[in-house]
């Protein structure tokens, strides 16, 4: 069975969706550890409560991004994971770090990339007046919030939405697509061809675009 480590910085609800999927048998991976760059990250307690080893590499203790990333990589490699899963990990990673994990580093971003990279994605979506918003799971490349897309989920933007209501609608889909994407990786069903992800979907009715009903 493949093993993963999950990197978080805060609340850790995406991490929790992965833990829940593993506990229910829906996600056939071993969660080797949860790492955080913030000692106070709420998700660390959630992981510890569920018996998952945790580790903090506090970025404030390092003089440079390079030094922090080297320490983080060392902490990750102690778990020898097959896949590194960024789940609300709020640090920009150096090219060296990203290259070290090429093809085995994934991220979830709360927009339909390439729209709205960076922060405040829900505010950006409301300001642009888009009618469809969503989330993306992608392999990580050195460019921020960029890289081969594994799966996207779309949600409607409603007239009376504010940032909080839109974020909640997107987050519900994040919790659905991240376990799915990690499962595909675990089952060796993702292939990178010319910088794009191909999913061997033969045995799965779920496609790579999730488009739920308006709610
Ligand atoms: C999520 O919206 C994720 O897409 C983004 O940061 C948020 C983290 O939430 N990268 P959580 O820590 O998983 O609850």
mmCIF file of C-alpha atoms and ligand atoms in Angstrom:
data_model
loop_
_atom_site.group_PDB
_atom_site.id
_atom_site.type_symbol
_atom_site.label_atom_id
_atom_site.label_comp_id
_atom_site.label_asym_id
_atom_site.label_seq_id
_atom_site.Cartn_x
_atom_site.Cartn_y
_atom_site.Cartn_z
ATOM 1 C CA UNK A 1 0.000 0.000 0.000
ATOM 2 C CA UNK A 2 1.295 3.487 -0.843
ATOM 3 C CA UNK A 3 1.991 5.929 1.942
ATOM 4 C CA UNK A 4 1.441 9.669 2.040
ATOM 5 C CA UNK A 5 2.433 12.600 4.184
ATOM 6 C CA UNK A 6 0.152 15.601 4.480
ATOM 7 C CA UNK A 7 1.451 19.159 4.901
ATOM 8 C CA UNK A 8 -0.808 21.662 6.620
ATOM 9 C CA UNK A 9 -0.628 25.176 8.046
ATOM 10 C CA UNK A 10 -3.961 25.634 9.804
ATOM 11 C CA UNK A 11 -7.443 24.243 10.222
ATOM 12 C CA UNK A 12 -6.746 20.990 8.402
ATOM 13 C CA UNK A 13 -10.217 20.169 7.149
ATOM 14 C CA UNK A 14 -8.850 18.775 3.876
ATOM 15 C CA UNK A 15 -6.417 16.672 5.881
ATOM 16 C CA UNK A 16 -9.331 15.453 7.939
ATOM 17 C CA UNK A 17 -11.277 14.481 4.810
ATOM 18 C CA UNK A 18 -8.302 12.303 3.824
ATOM 19 C CA UNK A 19 -8.092 10.748 7.306
ATOM 20 C CA UNK A 20 -11.821 10.046 7.225
ATOM 21 C CA UNK A 21 -11.609 8.470 3.776
ATOM 22 C CA UNK A 22 -8.765 6.217 4.940
ATOM 23 C CA UNK A 23 -10.656 5.223 8.102
ATOM 24 C CA UNK A 24 -13.767 4.325 6.099
ATOM 25 C CA UNK A 25 -11.795 2.183 3.668
ATOM 26 C CA UNK A 26 -12.547 4.480 0.707
ATOM 27 C CA UNK A 27 -8.910 5.554 0.374
ATOM 28 C CA UNK A 28 -6.367 2.719 0.296
ATOM 29 C CA UNK A 29 -3.265 4.537 1.548
ATOM 30 C CA UNK A 30 -1.307 4.697 4.775
ATOM 31 C CA UNK A 31 -1.042 8.173 6.266
ATOM 32 C CA UNK A 32 2.544 8.094 7.479
ATOM 33 C CA UNK A 33 2.537 11.561 9.020
ATOM 34 C CA UNK A 34 1.157 15.066 9.136
ATOM 35 C CA UNK A 35 3.633 17.957 9.028
ATOM 36 C CA UNK A 36 2.989 21.603 9.771
ATOM 37 C CA UNK A 37 5.031 24.762 9.429
ATOM 38 C CA UNK A 38 2.966 26.312 12.234
ATOM 39 C CA UNK A 39 3.136 24.903 15.763
ATOM 40 C CA UNK A 40 -0.403 26.166 16.470
ATOM 41 C CA UNK A 41 -2.049 24.576 13.430
ATOM 42 C CA UNK A 42 -5.398 23.227 14.548
ATOM 43 C CA UNK A 43 -5.085 20.219 12.263
ATOM 44 C CA UNK A 44 -2.159 18.872 14.284
ATOM 45 C CA UNK A 45 -4.499 18.050 17.174
ATOM 46 C CA UNK A 46 -6.989 16.382 14.873
ATOM 47 C CA UNK A 47 -4.255 14.178 13.421
ATOM 48 C CA UNK A 48 -2.779 13.319 16.814
ATOM 49 C CA UNK A 49 -6.228 12.410 18.159
ATOM 50 C CA UNK A 50 -6.528 9.914 15.316
ATOM 51 C CA UNK A 51 -3.150 8.391 16.074
ATOM 52 C CA UNK A 52 -1.304 9.879 13.094
ATOM 53 C CA UNK A 53 2.308 10.919 13.813
ATOM 54 C CA UNK A 54 2.781 14.677 13.576
ATOM 55 C CA UNK A 55 5.811 16.883 13.169
ATOM 56 C CA UNK A 56 6.348 20.646 13.197
ATOM 57 C CA UNK A 57 8.987 22.419 11.148
ATOM 58 C CA UNK A 58 8.461 26.023 12.189
ATOM 59 C CA UNK A 59 9.375 28.306 9.293
ATOM 60 C CA UNK A 60 10.064 31.143 11.720
ATOM 61 C CA UNK A 61 13.106 29.266 12.972
ATOM 62 C CA UNK A 62 14.832 29.462 9.593
ATOM 63 C CA UNK A 63 16.718 32.353 8.061
ATOM 64 C CA UNK A 64 15.829 31.546 4.453
ATOM 65 C CA UNK A 65 13.262 29.739 2.369
ATOM 66 C CA UNK A 66 15.996 27.350 1.215
ATOM 67 C CA UNK A 67 16.917 26.411 4.794
ATOM 68 C CA UNK A 68 13.267 25.885 5.730
ATOM 69 C CA UNK A 69 12.566 23.783 2.641
ATOM 70 C CA UNK A 70 15.656 21.648 3.301
ATOM 71 C CA UNK A 71 14.471 20.957 6.862
ATOM 72 C CA UNK A 72 10.970 20.239 5.633
ATOM 73 C CA UNK A 73 12.291 17.829 2.999
ATOM 74 C CA UNK A 74 14.350 16.044 5.627
ATOM 75 C CA UNK A 75 11.284 15.680 7.859
ATOM 76 C CA UNK A 76 9.208 14.407 4.940
ATOM 77 C CA UNK A 77 11.839 11.927 3.789
ATOM 78 C CA UNK A 78 11.980 10.354 7.244
ATOM 79 C CA UNK A 79 8.496 9.023 6.474
ATOM 80 C CA UNK A 80 9.562 7.791 2.979
ATOM 81 C CA UNK A 81 6.217 8.715 1.439
ATOM 82 C CA UNK A 82 5.121 7.840 -2.076
ATOM 83 C CA UNK A 83 3.133 11.057 -2.259
ATOM 84 C CA UNK A 84 3.349 14.461 -0.560
ATOM 85 C CA UNK A 85 -0.063 16.079 -0.176
ATOM 86 C CA UNK A 86 -0.309 19.837 0.379
ATOM 87 C CA UNK A 87 -3.561 20.535 2.218
ATOM 88 C CA UNK A 88 -3.837 24.203 3.109
ATOM 89 C CA UNK A 89 -0.056 24.479 3.325
ATOM 90 C CA UNK A 90 0.500 28.222 3.122
ATOM 91 C CA UNK A 91 4.176 28.477 2.202
ATOM 92 C CA UNK A 92 5.623 29.162 -1.211
ATOM 93 C CA UNK A 93 8.039 26.332 -1.965
ATOM 94 C CA UNK A 94 11.438 26.725 -3.580
ATOM 95 C CA UNK A 95 12.049 25.283 -7.037
ATOM 96 C CA UNK A 96 14.529 22.845 -5.516
ATOM 97 C CA UNK A 97 11.908 21.464 -3.157
ATOM 98 C CA UNK A 98 9.320 21.127 -5.921
ATOM 99 C CA UNK A 99 11.799 19.398 -8.237
ATOM 100 C CA UNK A 100 12.778 16.913 -5.508
ATOM 101 C CA UNK A 101 9.161 15.687 -5.446
ATOM 102 C CA UNK A 102 8.300 15.954 -9.138
ATOM 103 C CA UNK A 103 5.299 13.792 -9.942
ATOM 104 C CA UNK A 104 4.645 13.003 -6.288
ATOM 105 C CA UNK A 105 3.629 16.375 -4.914
ATOM 106 C CA UNK A 106 -0.005 17.474 -5.154
ATOM 107 C CA UNK A 107 -1.940 20.531 -4.015
ATOM 108 C CA UNK A 108 -5.548 21.592 -3.677
ATOM 109 C CA UNK A 109 -6.462 25.125 -4.644
ATOM 110 C CA UNK A 110 -9.839 26.772 -4.058
ATOM 111 C CA UNK A 111 -10.511 27.959 -7.608
ATOM 112 C CA UNK A 112 -10.862 26.547 -11.081
ATOM 113 C CA UNK A 113 -7.257 27.031 -12.125
ATOM 114 C CA UNK A 114 -5.802 28.748 -14.073
ATOM 115 C CA UNK A 115 -8.351 31.325 -12.851
ATOM 116 C CA UNK A 116 -7.588 32.988 -9.540
ATOM 117 C CA UNK A 117 -4.214 31.687 -8.379
ATOM 118 C CA UNK A 118 -2.935 33.037 -5.057
ATOM 119 C CA UNK A 119 -4.966 34.171 -2.080
ATOM 120 C CA UNK A 120 -8.566 35.347 -1.627
ATOM 121 C CA UNK A 121 -9.867 33.247 -4.489
ATOM 122 C CA UNK A 122 -13.508 33.528 -3.445
ATOM 123 C CA UNK A 123 -13.288 37.329 -3.249
ATOM 124 C CA UNK A 124 -11.653 37.354 -6.686
ATOM 125 C CA UNK A 125 -14.443 35.172 -8.098
ATOM 126 C CA UNK A 126 -17.151 37.454 -6.654
ATOM 127 C CA UNK A 127 -15.404 40.573 -7.927
ATOM 128 C CA UNK A 128 -15.111 39.121 -11.428
ATOM 129 C CA UNK A 129 -18.764 38.101 -11.399
ATOM 130 C CA UNK A 130 -18.093 34.586 -12.627
ATOM 131 C CA UNK A 131 -21.059 32.223 -12.523
ATOM 132 C CA UNK A 132 -18.996 29.095 -11.978
ATOM 133 C CA UNK A 133 -16.277 28.677 -9.386
ATOM 134 C CA UNK A 134 -14.718 25.630 -7.781
ATOM 135 C CA UNK A 135 -11.552 23.857 -6.775
ATOM 136 C CA UNK A 136 -8.641 22.084 -8.412
ATOM 137 C CA UNK A 137 -6.303 19.271 -7.400
ATOM 138 C CA UNK A 138 -3.064 19.460 -9.362
ATOM 139 C CA UNK A 139 0.496 18.231 -9.449
ATOM 140 C CA UNK A 140 2.800 20.960 -8.210
ATOM 141 C CA UNK A 141 5.278 22.678 -10.515
ATOM 142 C CA UNK A 142 7.591 25.556 -9.605
ATOM 143 C CA UNK A 143 5.012 28.145 -10.767
ATOM 144 C CA UNK A 144 2.610 29.068 -7.942
ATOM 145 C CA UNK A 145 -0.814 27.402 -8.161
ATOM 146 C CA UNK A 146 0.034 25.896 -11.484
ATOM 147 C CA UNK A 147 0.639 22.402 -12.771
ATOM 148 C CA UNK A 148 -1.068 19.438 -14.404
ATOM 149 C CA UNK A 149 -4.704 19.264 -13.294
ATOM 150 C CA UNK A 150 -5.897 15.978 -11.807
ATOM 151 C CA UNK A 151 -9.514 16.818 -10.987
ATOM 152 C CA UNK A 152 -11.735 19.861 -10.719
ATOM 153 C CA UNK A 153 -15.114 20.397 -9.093
ATOM 154 C CA UNK A 154 -17.396 23.225 -10.156
ATOM 155 C CA UNK A 155 -19.962 25.040 -8.054
ATOM 156 C CA UNK A 156 -22.427 27.771 -8.986
ATOM 157 C CA UNK A 157 -21.929 31.325 -7.778
ATOM 158 C CA UNK A 158 -25.297 32.554 -6.510
ATOM 159 C CA UNK A 159 -26.525 36.156 -6.541
ATOM 160 C CA UNK A 160 -26.604 36.457 -2.775
ATOM 161 C CA UNK A 161 -23.231 34.793 -2.147
ATOM 162 C CA UNK A 162 -20.611 36.409 0.021
ATOM 163 C CA UNK A 163 -17.065 35.149 0.487
ATOM 164 C CA UNK A 164 -18.074 32.893 3.376
ATOM 165 C CA UNK A 165 -21.003 31.203 1.650
ATOM 166 C CA UNK A 166 -19.013 30.666 -1.540
ATOM 167 C CA UNK A 167 -16.005 29.335 0.388
ATOM 168 C CA UNK A 168 -18.233 26.854 2.215
ATOM 169 C CA UNK A 169 -19.751 25.596 -1.040
ATOM 170 C CA UNK A 170 -16.295 25.132 -2.567
ATOM 171 C CA UNK A 171 -14.863 23.524 0.577
ATOM 172 C CA UNK A 172 -17.554 20.840 0.544
ATOM 173 C CA UNK A 173 -16.300 19.885 -2.927
ATOM 174 C CA UNK A 174 -12.644 20.047 -1.862
ATOM 175 C CA UNK A 175 -13.428 17.394 0.727
ATOM 176 C CA UNK A 176 -14.850 15.259 -2.022
ATOM 177 C CA UNK A 177 -12.196 15.609 -4.722
ATOM 178 C CA UNK A 178 -9.004 15.380 -2.668
ATOM 179 C CA UNK A 179 -9.606 11.824 -1.421
ATOM 180 C CA UNK A 180 -10.609 10.908 -4.974
ATOM 181 C CA UNK A 181 -7.419 12.302 -6.524
ATOM 182 C CA UNK A 182 -5.209 10.651 -3.909
ATOM 183 C CA UNK A 183 -6.992 7.352 -4.466
ATOM 184 C CA UNK A 184 -6.313 7.568 -8.210
ATOM 185 C CA UNK A 185 -2.645 8.171 -7.450
ATOM 186 C CA UNK A 186 -2.593 5.261 -5.007
ATOM 187 C CA UNK A 187 -4.137 3.001 -7.617
ATOM 188 C CA UNK A 188 -1.545 4.055 -10.224
ATOM 189 C CA UNK A 189 -4.240 5.434 -12.446
ATOM 190 C CA UNK A 190 -2.713 8.842 -13.149
ATOM 191 C CA UNK A 191 -0.332 9.254 -16.041
ATOM 192 C CA UNK A 192 1.491 12.433 -16.957
ATOM 193 C CA UNK A 193 1.652 12.797 -20.724
ATOM 194 C CA UNK A 194 3.047 15.993 -22.281
ATOM 195 C CA UNK A 195 2.422 17.891 -19.092
ATOM 196 C CA UNK A 196 -1.206 16.776 -18.824
ATOM 197 C CA UNK A 197 -2.763 14.216 -16.555
ATOM 198 C CA UNK A 198 -4.517 11.255 -18.096
ATOM 199 C CA UNK A 199 -6.794 9.227 -15.849
ATOM 200 C CA UNK A 200 -7.308 5.570 -16.452
ATOM 201 C CA UNK A 201 -11.018 5.794 -15.720
ATOM 202 C CA UNK A 202 -12.018 2.447 -17.130
ATOM 203 C CA UNK A 203 -13.182 1.074 -13.821
ATOM 204 C CA UNK A 204 -14.694 4.212 -12.415
ATOM 205 C CA UNK A 205 -17.924 6.003 -13.168
ATOM 206 C CA UNK A 206 -16.630 9.227 -11.615
ATOM 207 C CA UNK A 207 -15.098 11.578 -14.133
ATOM 208 C CA UNK A 208 -12.437 14.193 -13.635
ATOM 209 C CA UNK A 209 -14.972 17.035 -13.621
ATOM 210 C CA UNK A 210 -17.395 17.113 -10.735
ATOM 211 C CA UNK A 211 -20.395 19.329 -11.380
ATOM 212 C CA UNK A 212 -22.835 19.143 -8.485
ATOM 213 C CA UNK A 213 -26.373 20.565 -8.525
ATOM 214 C CA UNK A 214 -26.893 24.118 -7.308
ATOM 215 C CA UNK A 215 -27.733 24.060 -3.621
HETATM 216 C C1 LIG B 1 -8.537 25.204 1.483
HETATM 217 O O1 LIG B 1 -9.526 25.998 0.898
HETATM 218 C C2 LIG B 1 -7.465 24.838 0.476
HETATM 219 O O2 LIG B 1 -7.964 24.666 -0.807
HETATM 220 C C3 LIG B 1 -6.576 26.052 0.519
HETATM 221 O O3 LIG B 1 -6.542 26.432 1.868
HETATM 222 C C4 LIG B 1 -7.729 25.971 2.525
HETATM 223 C C5 LIG B 1 -7.264 25.105 3.648
HETATM 224 O O4 LIG B 1 -8.323 24.633 4.431
HETATM 225 N N1 LIG B 1 -5.297 25.751 -0.102
HETATM 226 P P1 LIG B 1 -8.077 23.414 5.422
HETATM 227 O O5 LIG B 1 -6.859 23.768 6.280
HETATM 228 O O6 LIG B 1 -7.871 22.184 4.619
HETATM 229 O O7 LIG B 1 -9.330 23.366 6.265
#
